[in-house]
Coordinates of C-alpha atoms in Angstrom, one line a residue:
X191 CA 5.4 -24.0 -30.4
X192 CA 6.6 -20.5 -30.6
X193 CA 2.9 -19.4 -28.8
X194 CA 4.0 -20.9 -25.4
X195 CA 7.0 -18.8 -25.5
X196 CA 4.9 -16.0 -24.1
X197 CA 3.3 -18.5 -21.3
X198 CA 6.6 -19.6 -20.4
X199 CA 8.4 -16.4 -19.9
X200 CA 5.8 -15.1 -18.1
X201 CA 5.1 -18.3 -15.7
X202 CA 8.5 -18.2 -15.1
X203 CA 8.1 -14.8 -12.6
X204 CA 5.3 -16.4 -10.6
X205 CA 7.7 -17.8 -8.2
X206 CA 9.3 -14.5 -7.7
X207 CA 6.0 -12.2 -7.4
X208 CA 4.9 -15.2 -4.7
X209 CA 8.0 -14.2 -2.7
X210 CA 7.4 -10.6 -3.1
X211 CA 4.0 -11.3 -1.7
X212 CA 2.8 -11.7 2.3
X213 CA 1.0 -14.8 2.1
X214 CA 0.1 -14.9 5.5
X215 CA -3.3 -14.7 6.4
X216 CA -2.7 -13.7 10.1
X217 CA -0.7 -10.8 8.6
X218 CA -1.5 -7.3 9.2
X219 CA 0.4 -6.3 5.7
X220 CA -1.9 -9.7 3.8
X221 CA -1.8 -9.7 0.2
X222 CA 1.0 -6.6 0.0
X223 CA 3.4 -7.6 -2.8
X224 CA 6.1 -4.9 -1.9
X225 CA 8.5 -7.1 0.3
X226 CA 10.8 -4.0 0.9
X227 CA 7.5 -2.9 2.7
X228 CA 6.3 -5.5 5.0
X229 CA 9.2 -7.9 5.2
X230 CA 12.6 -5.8 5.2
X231 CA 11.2 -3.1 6.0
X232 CA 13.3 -0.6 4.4
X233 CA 10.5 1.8 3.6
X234 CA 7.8 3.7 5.3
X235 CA 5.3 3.0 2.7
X236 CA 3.3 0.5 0.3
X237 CA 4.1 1.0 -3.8
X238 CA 0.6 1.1 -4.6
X239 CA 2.0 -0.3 -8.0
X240 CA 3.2 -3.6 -6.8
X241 CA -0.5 -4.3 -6.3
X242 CA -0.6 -5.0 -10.1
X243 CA 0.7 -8.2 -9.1
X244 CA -2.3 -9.8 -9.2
X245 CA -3.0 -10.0 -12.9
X246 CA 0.0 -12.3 -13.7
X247 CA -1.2 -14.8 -10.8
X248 CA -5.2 -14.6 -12.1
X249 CA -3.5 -15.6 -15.7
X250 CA -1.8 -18.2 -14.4
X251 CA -4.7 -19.8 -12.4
X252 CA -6.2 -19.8 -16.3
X253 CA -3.6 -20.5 -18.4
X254 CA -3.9 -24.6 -19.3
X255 CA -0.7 -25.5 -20.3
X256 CA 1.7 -28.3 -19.5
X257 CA 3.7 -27.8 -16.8
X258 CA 2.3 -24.9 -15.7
X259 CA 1.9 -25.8 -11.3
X260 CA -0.5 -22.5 -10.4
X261 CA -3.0 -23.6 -13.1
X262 CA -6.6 -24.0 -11.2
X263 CA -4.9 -23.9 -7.4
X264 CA -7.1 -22.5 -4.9
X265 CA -4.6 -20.4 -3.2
X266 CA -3.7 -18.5 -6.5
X267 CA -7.3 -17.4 -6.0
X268 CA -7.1 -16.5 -2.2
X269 CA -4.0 -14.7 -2.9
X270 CA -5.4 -12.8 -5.4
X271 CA -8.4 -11.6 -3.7
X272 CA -6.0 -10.6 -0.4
X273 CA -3.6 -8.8 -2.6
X274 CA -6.9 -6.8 -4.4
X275 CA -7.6 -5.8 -0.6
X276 CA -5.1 -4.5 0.5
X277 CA -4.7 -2.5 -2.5
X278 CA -8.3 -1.2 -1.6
X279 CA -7.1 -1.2 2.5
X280 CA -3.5 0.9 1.5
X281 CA -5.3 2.8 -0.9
X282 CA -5.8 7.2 0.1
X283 CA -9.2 7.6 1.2
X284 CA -9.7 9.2 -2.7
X285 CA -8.9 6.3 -4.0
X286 CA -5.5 6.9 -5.2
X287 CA -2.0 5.6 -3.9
X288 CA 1.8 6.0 -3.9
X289 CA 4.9 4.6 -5.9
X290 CA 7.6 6.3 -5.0
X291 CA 7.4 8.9 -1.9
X292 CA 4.4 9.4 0.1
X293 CA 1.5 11.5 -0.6
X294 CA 2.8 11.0 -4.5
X295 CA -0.8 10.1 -5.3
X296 CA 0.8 8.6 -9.0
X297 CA -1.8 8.4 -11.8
X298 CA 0.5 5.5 -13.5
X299 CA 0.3 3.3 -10.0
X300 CA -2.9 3.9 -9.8
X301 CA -4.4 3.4 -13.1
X302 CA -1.9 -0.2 -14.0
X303 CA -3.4 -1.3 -10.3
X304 CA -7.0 -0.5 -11.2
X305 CA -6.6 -2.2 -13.9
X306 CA -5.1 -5.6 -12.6
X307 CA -7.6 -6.1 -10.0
X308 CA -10.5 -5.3 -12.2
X309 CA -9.2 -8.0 -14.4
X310 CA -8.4 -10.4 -11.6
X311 CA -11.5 -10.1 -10.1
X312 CA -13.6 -10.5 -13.3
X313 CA -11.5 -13.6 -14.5
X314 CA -11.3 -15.1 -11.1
X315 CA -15.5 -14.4 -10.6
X316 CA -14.6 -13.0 -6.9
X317 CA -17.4 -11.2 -4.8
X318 CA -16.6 -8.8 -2.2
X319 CA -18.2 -5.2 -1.8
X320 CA -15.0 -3.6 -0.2
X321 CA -13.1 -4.1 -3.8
X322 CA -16.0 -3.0 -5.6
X323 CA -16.2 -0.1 -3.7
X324 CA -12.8 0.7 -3.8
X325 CA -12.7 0.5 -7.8
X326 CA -15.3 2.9 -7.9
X327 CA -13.6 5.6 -5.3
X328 CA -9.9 5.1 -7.7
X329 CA -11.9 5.2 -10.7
X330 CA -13.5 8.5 -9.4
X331 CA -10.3 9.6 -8.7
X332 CA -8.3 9.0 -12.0
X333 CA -11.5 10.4 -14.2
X334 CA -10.8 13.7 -12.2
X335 CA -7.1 13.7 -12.5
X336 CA -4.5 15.1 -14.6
X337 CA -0.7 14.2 -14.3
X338 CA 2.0 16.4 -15.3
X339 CA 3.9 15.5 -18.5
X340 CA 2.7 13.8 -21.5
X341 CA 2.2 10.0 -21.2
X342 CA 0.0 8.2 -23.7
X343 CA 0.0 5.2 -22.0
X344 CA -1.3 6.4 -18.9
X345 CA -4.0 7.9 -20.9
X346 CA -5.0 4.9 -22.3
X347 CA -4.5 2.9 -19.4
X348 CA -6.9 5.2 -17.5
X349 CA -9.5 4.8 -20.5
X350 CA -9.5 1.1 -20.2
X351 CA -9.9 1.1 -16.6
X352 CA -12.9 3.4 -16.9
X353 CA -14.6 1.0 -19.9
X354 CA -14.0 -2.2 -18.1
X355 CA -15.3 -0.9 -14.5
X356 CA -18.4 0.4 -16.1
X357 CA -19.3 -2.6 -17.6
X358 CA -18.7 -4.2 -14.5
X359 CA -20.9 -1.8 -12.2
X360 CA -23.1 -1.5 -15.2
X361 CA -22.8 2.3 -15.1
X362 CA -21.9 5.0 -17.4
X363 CA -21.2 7.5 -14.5
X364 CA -17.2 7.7 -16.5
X365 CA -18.7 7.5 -20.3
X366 CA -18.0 11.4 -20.4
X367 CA -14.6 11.3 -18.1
X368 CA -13.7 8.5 -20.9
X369 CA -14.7 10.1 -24.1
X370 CA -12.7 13.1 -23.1
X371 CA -9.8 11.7 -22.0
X372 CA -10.2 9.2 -25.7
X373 CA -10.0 12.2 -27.8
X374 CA -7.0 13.6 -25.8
X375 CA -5.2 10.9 -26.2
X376 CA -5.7 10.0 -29.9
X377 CA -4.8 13.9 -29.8
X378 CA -1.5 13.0 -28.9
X379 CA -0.6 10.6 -31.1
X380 CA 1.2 12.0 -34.5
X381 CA 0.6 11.9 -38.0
X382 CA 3.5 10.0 -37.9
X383 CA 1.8 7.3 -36.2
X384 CA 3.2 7.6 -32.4
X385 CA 2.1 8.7 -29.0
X386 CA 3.9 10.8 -26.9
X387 CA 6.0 9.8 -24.1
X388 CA 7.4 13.2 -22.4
X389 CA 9.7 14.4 -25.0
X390 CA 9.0 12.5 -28.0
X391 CA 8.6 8.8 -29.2
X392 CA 9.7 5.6 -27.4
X393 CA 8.9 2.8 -29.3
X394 CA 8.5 0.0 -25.9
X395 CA 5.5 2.0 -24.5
X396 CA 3.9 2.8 -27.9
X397 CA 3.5 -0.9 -28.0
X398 CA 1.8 -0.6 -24.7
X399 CA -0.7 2.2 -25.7
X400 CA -1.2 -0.2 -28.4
X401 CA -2.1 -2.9 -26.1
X402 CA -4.4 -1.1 -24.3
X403 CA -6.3 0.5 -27.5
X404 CA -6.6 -2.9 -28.6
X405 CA -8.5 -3.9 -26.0
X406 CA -10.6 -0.6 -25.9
X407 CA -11.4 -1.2 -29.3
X408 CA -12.5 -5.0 -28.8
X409 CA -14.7 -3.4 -26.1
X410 CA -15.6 -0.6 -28.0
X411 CA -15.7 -0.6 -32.0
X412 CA -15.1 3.0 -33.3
X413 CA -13.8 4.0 -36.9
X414 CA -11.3 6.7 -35.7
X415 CA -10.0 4.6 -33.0
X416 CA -9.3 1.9 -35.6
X417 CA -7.6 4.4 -38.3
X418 CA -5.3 5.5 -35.0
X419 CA -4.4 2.0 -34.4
X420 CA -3.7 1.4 -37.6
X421 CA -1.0 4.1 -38.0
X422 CA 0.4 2.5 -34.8
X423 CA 0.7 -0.6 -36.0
X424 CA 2.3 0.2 -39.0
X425 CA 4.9 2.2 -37.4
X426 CA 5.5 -0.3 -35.0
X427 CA 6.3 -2.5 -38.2
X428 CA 9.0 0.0 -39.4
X429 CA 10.5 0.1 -35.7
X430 CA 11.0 -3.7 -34.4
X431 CA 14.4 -4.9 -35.3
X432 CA 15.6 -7.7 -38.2
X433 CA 16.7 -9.8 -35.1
X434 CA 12.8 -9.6 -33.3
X435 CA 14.3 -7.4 -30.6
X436 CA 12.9 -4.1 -29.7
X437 CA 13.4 -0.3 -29.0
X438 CA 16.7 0.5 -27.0
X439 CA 18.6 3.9 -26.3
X440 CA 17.3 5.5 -30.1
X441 CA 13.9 5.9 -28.2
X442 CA 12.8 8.7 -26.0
X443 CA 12.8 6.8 -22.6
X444 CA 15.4 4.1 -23.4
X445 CA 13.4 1.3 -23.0
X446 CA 13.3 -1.9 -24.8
X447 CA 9.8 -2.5 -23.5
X448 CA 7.6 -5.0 -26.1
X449 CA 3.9 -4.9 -25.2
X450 CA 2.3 -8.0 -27.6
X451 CA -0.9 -8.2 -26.6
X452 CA -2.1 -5.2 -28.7
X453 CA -0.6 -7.4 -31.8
X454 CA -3.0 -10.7 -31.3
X455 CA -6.0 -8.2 -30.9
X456 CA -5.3 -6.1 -34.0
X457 CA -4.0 -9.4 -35.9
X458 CA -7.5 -10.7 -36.5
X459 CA -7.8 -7.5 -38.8
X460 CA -4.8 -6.6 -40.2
X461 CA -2.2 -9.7 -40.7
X462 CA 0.9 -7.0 -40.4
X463 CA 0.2 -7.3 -36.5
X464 CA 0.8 -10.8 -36.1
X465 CA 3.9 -10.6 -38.2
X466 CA 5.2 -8.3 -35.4
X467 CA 4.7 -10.5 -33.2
X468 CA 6.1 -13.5 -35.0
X469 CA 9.3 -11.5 -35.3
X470 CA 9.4 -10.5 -31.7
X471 CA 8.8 -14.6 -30.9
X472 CA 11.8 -15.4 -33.4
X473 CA 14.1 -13.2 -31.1
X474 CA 12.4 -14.4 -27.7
X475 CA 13.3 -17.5 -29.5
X476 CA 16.8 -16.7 -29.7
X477 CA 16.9 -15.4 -26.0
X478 CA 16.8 -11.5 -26.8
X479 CA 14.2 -10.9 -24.4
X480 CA 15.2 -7.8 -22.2
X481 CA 15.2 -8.7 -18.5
X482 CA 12.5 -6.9 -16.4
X483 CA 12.6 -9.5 -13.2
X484 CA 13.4 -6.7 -10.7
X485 CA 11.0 -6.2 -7.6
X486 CA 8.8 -3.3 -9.3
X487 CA 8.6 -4.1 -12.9
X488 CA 8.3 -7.4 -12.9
X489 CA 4.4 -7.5 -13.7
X490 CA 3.7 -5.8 -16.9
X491 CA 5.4 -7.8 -18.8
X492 CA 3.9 -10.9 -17.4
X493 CA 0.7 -10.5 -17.8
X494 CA 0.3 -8.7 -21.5
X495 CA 2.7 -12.0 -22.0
X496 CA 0.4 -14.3 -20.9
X497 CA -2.8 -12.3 -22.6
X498 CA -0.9 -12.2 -25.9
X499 CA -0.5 -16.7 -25.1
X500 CA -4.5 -16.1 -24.3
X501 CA -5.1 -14.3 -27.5
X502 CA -3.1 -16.3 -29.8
X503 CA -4.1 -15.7 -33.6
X504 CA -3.5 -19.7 -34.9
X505 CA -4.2 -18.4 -38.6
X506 CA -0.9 -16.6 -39.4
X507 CA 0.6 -15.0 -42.4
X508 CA 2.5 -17.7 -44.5
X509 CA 5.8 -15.8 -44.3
X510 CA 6.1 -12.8 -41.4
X511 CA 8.9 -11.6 -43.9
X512 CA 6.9 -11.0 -46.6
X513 CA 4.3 -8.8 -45.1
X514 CA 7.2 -6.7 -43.2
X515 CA 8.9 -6.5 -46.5
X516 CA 6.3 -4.5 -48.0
X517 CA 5.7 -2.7 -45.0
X518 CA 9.0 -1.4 -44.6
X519 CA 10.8 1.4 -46.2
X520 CA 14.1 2.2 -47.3
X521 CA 14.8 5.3 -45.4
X522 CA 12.1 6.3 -42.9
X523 CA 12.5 10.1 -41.5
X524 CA 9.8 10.9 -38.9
X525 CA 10.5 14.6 -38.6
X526 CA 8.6 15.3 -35.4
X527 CA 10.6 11.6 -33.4
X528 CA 13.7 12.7 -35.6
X529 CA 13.9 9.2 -35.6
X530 CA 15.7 8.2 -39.2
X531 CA 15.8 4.6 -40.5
X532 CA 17.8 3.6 -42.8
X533 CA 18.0 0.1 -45.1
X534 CA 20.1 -1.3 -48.0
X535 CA 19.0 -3.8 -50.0
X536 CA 16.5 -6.1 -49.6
X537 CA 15.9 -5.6 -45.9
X538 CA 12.3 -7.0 -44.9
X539 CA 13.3 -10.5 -43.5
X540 CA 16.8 -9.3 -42.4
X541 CA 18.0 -12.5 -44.7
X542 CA 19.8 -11.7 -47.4
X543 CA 23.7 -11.1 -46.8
X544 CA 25.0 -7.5 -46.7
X545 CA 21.5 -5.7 -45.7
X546 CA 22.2 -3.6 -43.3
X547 CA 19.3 -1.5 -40.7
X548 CA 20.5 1.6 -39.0
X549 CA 18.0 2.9 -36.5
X550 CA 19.1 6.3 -35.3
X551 CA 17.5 9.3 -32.6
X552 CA 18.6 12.3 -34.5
X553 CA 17.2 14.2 -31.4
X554 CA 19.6 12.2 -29.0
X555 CA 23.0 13.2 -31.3
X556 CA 22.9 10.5 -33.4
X557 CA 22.6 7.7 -30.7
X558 CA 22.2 4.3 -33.0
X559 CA 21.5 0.4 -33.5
X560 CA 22.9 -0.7 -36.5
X561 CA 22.2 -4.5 -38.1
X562 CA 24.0 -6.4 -40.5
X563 CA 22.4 -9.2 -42.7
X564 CA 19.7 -9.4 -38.9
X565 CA 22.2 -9.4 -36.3
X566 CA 23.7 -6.3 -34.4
X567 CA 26.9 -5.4 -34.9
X568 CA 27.1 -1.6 -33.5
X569 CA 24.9 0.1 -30.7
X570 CA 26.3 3.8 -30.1
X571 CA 24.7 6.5 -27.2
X572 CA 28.2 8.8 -28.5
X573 CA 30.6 10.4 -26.7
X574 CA 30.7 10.4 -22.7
X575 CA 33.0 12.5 -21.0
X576 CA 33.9 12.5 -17.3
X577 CA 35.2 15.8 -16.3
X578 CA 36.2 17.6 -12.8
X579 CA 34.1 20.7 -12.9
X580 CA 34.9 22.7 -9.7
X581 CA 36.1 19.7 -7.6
X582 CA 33.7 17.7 -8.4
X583 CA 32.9 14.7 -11.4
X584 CA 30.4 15.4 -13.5
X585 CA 29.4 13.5 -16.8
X586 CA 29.1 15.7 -20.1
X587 CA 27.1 13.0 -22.5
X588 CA 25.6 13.4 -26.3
X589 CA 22.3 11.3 -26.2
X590 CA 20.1 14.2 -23.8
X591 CA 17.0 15.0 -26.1
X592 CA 17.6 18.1 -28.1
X593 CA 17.2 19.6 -31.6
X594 CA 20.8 19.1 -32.8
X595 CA 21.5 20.6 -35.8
X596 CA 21.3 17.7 -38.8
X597 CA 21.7 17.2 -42.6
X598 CA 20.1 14.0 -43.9
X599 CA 21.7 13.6 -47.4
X600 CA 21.1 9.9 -49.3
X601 CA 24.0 7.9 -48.0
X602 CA 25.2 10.7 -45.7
X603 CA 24.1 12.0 -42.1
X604 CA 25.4 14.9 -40.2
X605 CA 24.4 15.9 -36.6
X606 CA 25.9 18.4 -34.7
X607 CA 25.7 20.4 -31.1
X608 CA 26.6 20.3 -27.3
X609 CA 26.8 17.6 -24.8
X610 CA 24.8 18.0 -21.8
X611 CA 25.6 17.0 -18.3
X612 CA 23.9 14.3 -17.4
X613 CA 21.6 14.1 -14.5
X614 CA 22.9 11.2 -11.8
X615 CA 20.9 12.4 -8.6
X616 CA 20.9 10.2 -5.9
X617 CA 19.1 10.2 -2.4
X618 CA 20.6 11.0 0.3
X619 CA 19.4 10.6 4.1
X620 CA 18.9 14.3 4.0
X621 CA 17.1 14.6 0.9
X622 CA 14.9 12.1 1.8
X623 CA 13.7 13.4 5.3
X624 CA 13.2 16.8 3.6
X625 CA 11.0 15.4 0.7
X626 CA 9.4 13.5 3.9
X627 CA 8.6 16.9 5.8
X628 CA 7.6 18.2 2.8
X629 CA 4.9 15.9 1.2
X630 CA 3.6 15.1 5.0
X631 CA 2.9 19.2 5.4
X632 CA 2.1 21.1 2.1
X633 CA 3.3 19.0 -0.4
X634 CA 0.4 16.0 0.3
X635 CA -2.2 19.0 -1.3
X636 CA -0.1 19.6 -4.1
X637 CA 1.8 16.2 -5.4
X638 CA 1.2 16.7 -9.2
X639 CA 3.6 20.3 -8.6
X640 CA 6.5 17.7 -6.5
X641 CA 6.1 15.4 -9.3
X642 CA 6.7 18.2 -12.3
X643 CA 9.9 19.2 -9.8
X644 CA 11.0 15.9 -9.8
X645 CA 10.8 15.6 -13.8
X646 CA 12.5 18.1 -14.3
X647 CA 15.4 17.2 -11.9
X648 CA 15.5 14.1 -12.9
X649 CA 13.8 13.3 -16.6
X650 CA 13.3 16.6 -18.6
X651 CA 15.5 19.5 -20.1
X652 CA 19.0 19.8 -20.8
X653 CA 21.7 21.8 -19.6
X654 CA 24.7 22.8 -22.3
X655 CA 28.0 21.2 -21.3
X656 CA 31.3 23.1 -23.3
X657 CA 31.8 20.2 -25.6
X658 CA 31.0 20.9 -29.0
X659 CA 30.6 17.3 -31.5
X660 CA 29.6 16.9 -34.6
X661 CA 28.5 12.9 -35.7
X662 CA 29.0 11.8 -39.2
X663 CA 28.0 8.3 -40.9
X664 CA 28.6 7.7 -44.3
X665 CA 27.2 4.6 -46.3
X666 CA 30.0 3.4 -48.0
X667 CA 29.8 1.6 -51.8
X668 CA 30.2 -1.6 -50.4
X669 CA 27.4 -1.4 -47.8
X670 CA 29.4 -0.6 -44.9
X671 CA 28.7 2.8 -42.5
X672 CA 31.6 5.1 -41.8
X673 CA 31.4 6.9 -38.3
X674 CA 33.1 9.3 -38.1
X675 CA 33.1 11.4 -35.2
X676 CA 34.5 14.5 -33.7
X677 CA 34.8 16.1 -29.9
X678 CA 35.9 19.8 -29.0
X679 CA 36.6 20.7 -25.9
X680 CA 37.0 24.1 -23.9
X681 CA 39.8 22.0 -22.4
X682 CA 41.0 18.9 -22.1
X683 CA 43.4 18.9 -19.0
X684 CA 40.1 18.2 -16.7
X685 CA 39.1 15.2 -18.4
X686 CA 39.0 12.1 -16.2
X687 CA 37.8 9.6 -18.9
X688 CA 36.0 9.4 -22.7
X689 CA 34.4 7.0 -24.4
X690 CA 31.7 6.2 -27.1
X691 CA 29.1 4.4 -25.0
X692 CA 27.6 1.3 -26.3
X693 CA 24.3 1.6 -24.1
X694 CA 24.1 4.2 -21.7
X695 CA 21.7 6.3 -20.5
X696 CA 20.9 9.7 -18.6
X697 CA 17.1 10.3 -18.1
X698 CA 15.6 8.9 -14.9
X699 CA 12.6 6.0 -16.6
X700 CA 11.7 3.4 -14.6
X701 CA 11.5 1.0 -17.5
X702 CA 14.9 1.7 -19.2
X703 CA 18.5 0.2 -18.1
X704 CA 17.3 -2.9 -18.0
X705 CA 19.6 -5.7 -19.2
X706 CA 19.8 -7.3 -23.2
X707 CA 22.1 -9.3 -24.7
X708 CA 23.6 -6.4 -26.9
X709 CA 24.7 -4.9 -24.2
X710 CA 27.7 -6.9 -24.1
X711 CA 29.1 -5.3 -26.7
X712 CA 32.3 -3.5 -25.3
X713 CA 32.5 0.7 -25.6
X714 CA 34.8 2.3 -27.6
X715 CA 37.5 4.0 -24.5
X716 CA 39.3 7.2 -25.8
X717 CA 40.8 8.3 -22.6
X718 CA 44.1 8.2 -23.9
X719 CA 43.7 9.8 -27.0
X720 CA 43.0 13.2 -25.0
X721 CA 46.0 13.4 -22.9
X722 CA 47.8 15.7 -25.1
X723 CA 45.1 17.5 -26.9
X724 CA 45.2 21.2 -26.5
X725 CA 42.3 23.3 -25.4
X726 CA 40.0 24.4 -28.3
X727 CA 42.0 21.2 -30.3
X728 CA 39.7 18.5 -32.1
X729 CA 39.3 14.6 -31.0
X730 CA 38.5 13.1 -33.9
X731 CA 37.6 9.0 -34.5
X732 CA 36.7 7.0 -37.6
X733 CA 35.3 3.8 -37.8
X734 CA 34.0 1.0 -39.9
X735 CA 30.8 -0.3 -38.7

């Protein structure tokens, strides 16, 4: 049944977070999961994140299905409490921890972490005074802290963690901590129905804020926290794909991230929910899952796969494309995302032949997924220029967050402004040292400033390239988009290659690049057509998409 979908994917990592674990008892490093830590050692310090681990292991002690080999094993359990151990023994003496350079004290880690091994060591009914202890000291820690940037799911990850571990401890030493940081998360989410993520709306890890409200709610019953998951959930209805996949290079951190947990919970209250997920199932269905089986994002997934299998609603809507039908519009603007979508005909169950679904990031220059009749047939992030500026390559791309100038007529888009150079900063021995020396001497007291640095560098902002381009598509009277697209240039003679990317991506997110079937799609390479353009001189492409 399409339920066990979610058990199987997810069971289907436990052999690889296993290997990423030290499962020897005799082990100084017991219970780490991050095997670049205490088996290659390639790195000087635990990711406190990979202690998250744990969750996905707990589930599958519980999870009685066929086939499933970790299902009521003892040394799932053992595991489990060594791993929530040494999270507590790798842990700061405040509580907090590192991802991704020492010192980093990162509120994400820290708050997915907490939240595993509170989880694990409810479900699993362990009893040990060191992890209660050290939930308490991180709890303390991420009640008091405030991360640079905007990220609703970190908010409402730190909410849950703060509910769940009071009920625990039987305490309400956090209710004010959690009420506070309730209201500024629900603060953050827009009228149009999304959360922020930095610089706008990314549809994967609104379905995780979902997820984790869910759950807060289930806890927790409040009226406004109900209306606000509402308005998620019917946003999130407008966003997933005819096909059942999800999100892509149109949101604001790339990713194609699908939390369905959130859906099950909110399902036995409003159907519209579980129709989400029943598309979402269709596409896991036909193998349009994203990949997310690398050593540190392998866990999220797998667990709020095999809590969604938990949750399962049996009594589901008749038809999913009925409900989506009426939940979806014909052209949806969200002016604050500049996210536009855009459907002919009847579009709800992605059926009927000549329907076509464009989903397109105004604020990213016009960066698209179109659909014909529910399968993809274009995915555009624009132009992509390689250029030598002063000896050296640098890439000049069109899908940076900006406010691009834009005329949304019926049938008719226009979007218009500069590339930006992209931001491909790698380490280097050097750098790394010098972040070293830093965050062991001053930067250890100041790690929220290092991490706003390192946003900036490597996530935020955008620097003007001198390539001017102006995007049109054009809805045609037989249902077909015209793209038509133009590139100036300040010159053309230093251009080392040009093409319209079918994929790619320029912000530093953890969760984006990962790999999806419609990625095989092939670019559209314009090298040539440059060679004896002048400077000033206008590249211009049409298409029929």
């Amino acid at each position: 049944m399409s339920r066990d979908k979610f058990a199987h994917i997810s069971l289907a990592q436990i052999p690889k977070i296993l290997t990423l674990l030290d499962r020897n008892p005799h082990s100084p490093t017991y219970g780490c999961f991050d095997r670049n830590f205490w088996h290659y050692k390639i790195i000087d310090f635990p990711s406190g994140m990979a202690q998250e681990f744990v969750w996905p292991l707990a589930l599958a002690y519980h999870t009685d299905i066929p086939h499933n080999p970790y299902y009521q094993q003892s040394a799932i359990c053992q595991w489990v409490e060594a791993g929530i151990l040494y999270a507590a023994r790798s842990a700061h003496p405040d509580g907090s921890c590192d991802d991704y350079f020492p010192y980093e004290r990162a509120a994400g880690a820290a708050a997915f972490s907490l939240l595993a091994c509170i989880e694990s060591y409810s479900a699993l009914d362990l009893s040990s005074y060191e992890a209660l202890r050290f939930f308490e000291a991180r709890a303390d820690w991420l009640a008091t802290t405030n991360e640079s940037g905007r990220l609703a799911n970190h908010q409402a990850l730190i909410v849950l963690c703060l509910e769940l571990l009071g009920r625990l401890l039987q305490t309400s030493k956090w209710e004010r901590a959690k009420i506070q940081r309730l209201e500024k998360l629900l603060s953050w989410q827009s009228a149009e129905g999304w959360f922020w993520e930095y610089s706008g709306c990314d549809p994967g890890y609104h379905t995780l804020t979902i997820s984790c409200l869910a759950r807060i709610y289930q806890l927790w019953p409040d009226e406004k926290l109900k209306t606000s998951l509402e308005k998620a959930v019917v946003l999130a209805a407008q966003l997933i794909h005819p096909d059942g996949s999800y999100g892509g290079e149109w949101g604001s951190r790339n990713t194609y991230n699908f939390f369905p947990h959130g859906f099950e919970l909110v399902g036995s209250w409003l159907p519209l929910a579980l129709s989400i997920n029943d598309r979402f199932l269709k596409g896991l269905d036909n193998g349009l899952n994203p990949c997310y089986e690398d050593d540190h994002i392998i866990g999220h997934h797998a667990w709020n796969y095999l809590l969604a299998w938990r949750s399962y609603v049996p009594d589901r809507p008749p038809q999913e494309s009925d409900l989506l039908a009426q939940a979806r519009q014909q052209r949806l603007w969200l002016p604050e995302a500049r996210i536009l979508i855009e459907r002919s005909g009847n579009s709800g169950g992605g059926e009927a032949k000549g329907v076509t679904e464009l989903y397109l990031a105004v604020n990213k220059g016009g960066a698209f997924k179109l659909f014909r009749d529910g399968k993809l047939v274009a995915s555009d992030t624009g132009f992509s220029v390689q250029a030598i500026v002063n000896g050296k390559v640098k890439n000049a791309v069109a899908h940076l967050i900006d406010t691009y100038q834009h005329q949304l007529d019926d049938g008719e888009i226009i979007i218009q402004g500069s590339l930006g150079w992209a931001k491909h900063v790698q380490m280097t021995p050097l750098k790394l040292v010098l972040l070293r020396l830093v965050m062991l001497s001053m930067g250890r007291f100041f790690p929220n400033l290092i991490r706003k640095l390192l946003q900036g560098m490597l996530i935020t902002g955008k620097q003007n390239a001198p390539f001017k381009f102006i995007r049109r598509l054009r809805l045609t009277e037989t249902g077909e988009w015209q793209a038509i697209d133009e590139l100036v240039a300040q010159r053309w003679d230093n251009v080392r290659s040009l093409v319209i990317g079918v994929d790619q991506t320029s912000i530093y997110v953890v969760m984006s690049r990962t790999f999806q079937v419609g990625q095989l799609q092939t670019g559209l390479d314009l090298t040539t057509e440059v060679r004896n353009l002048k400077a000033g001189e206008a590249l211009k492409v049409e298409r029929m998409l």
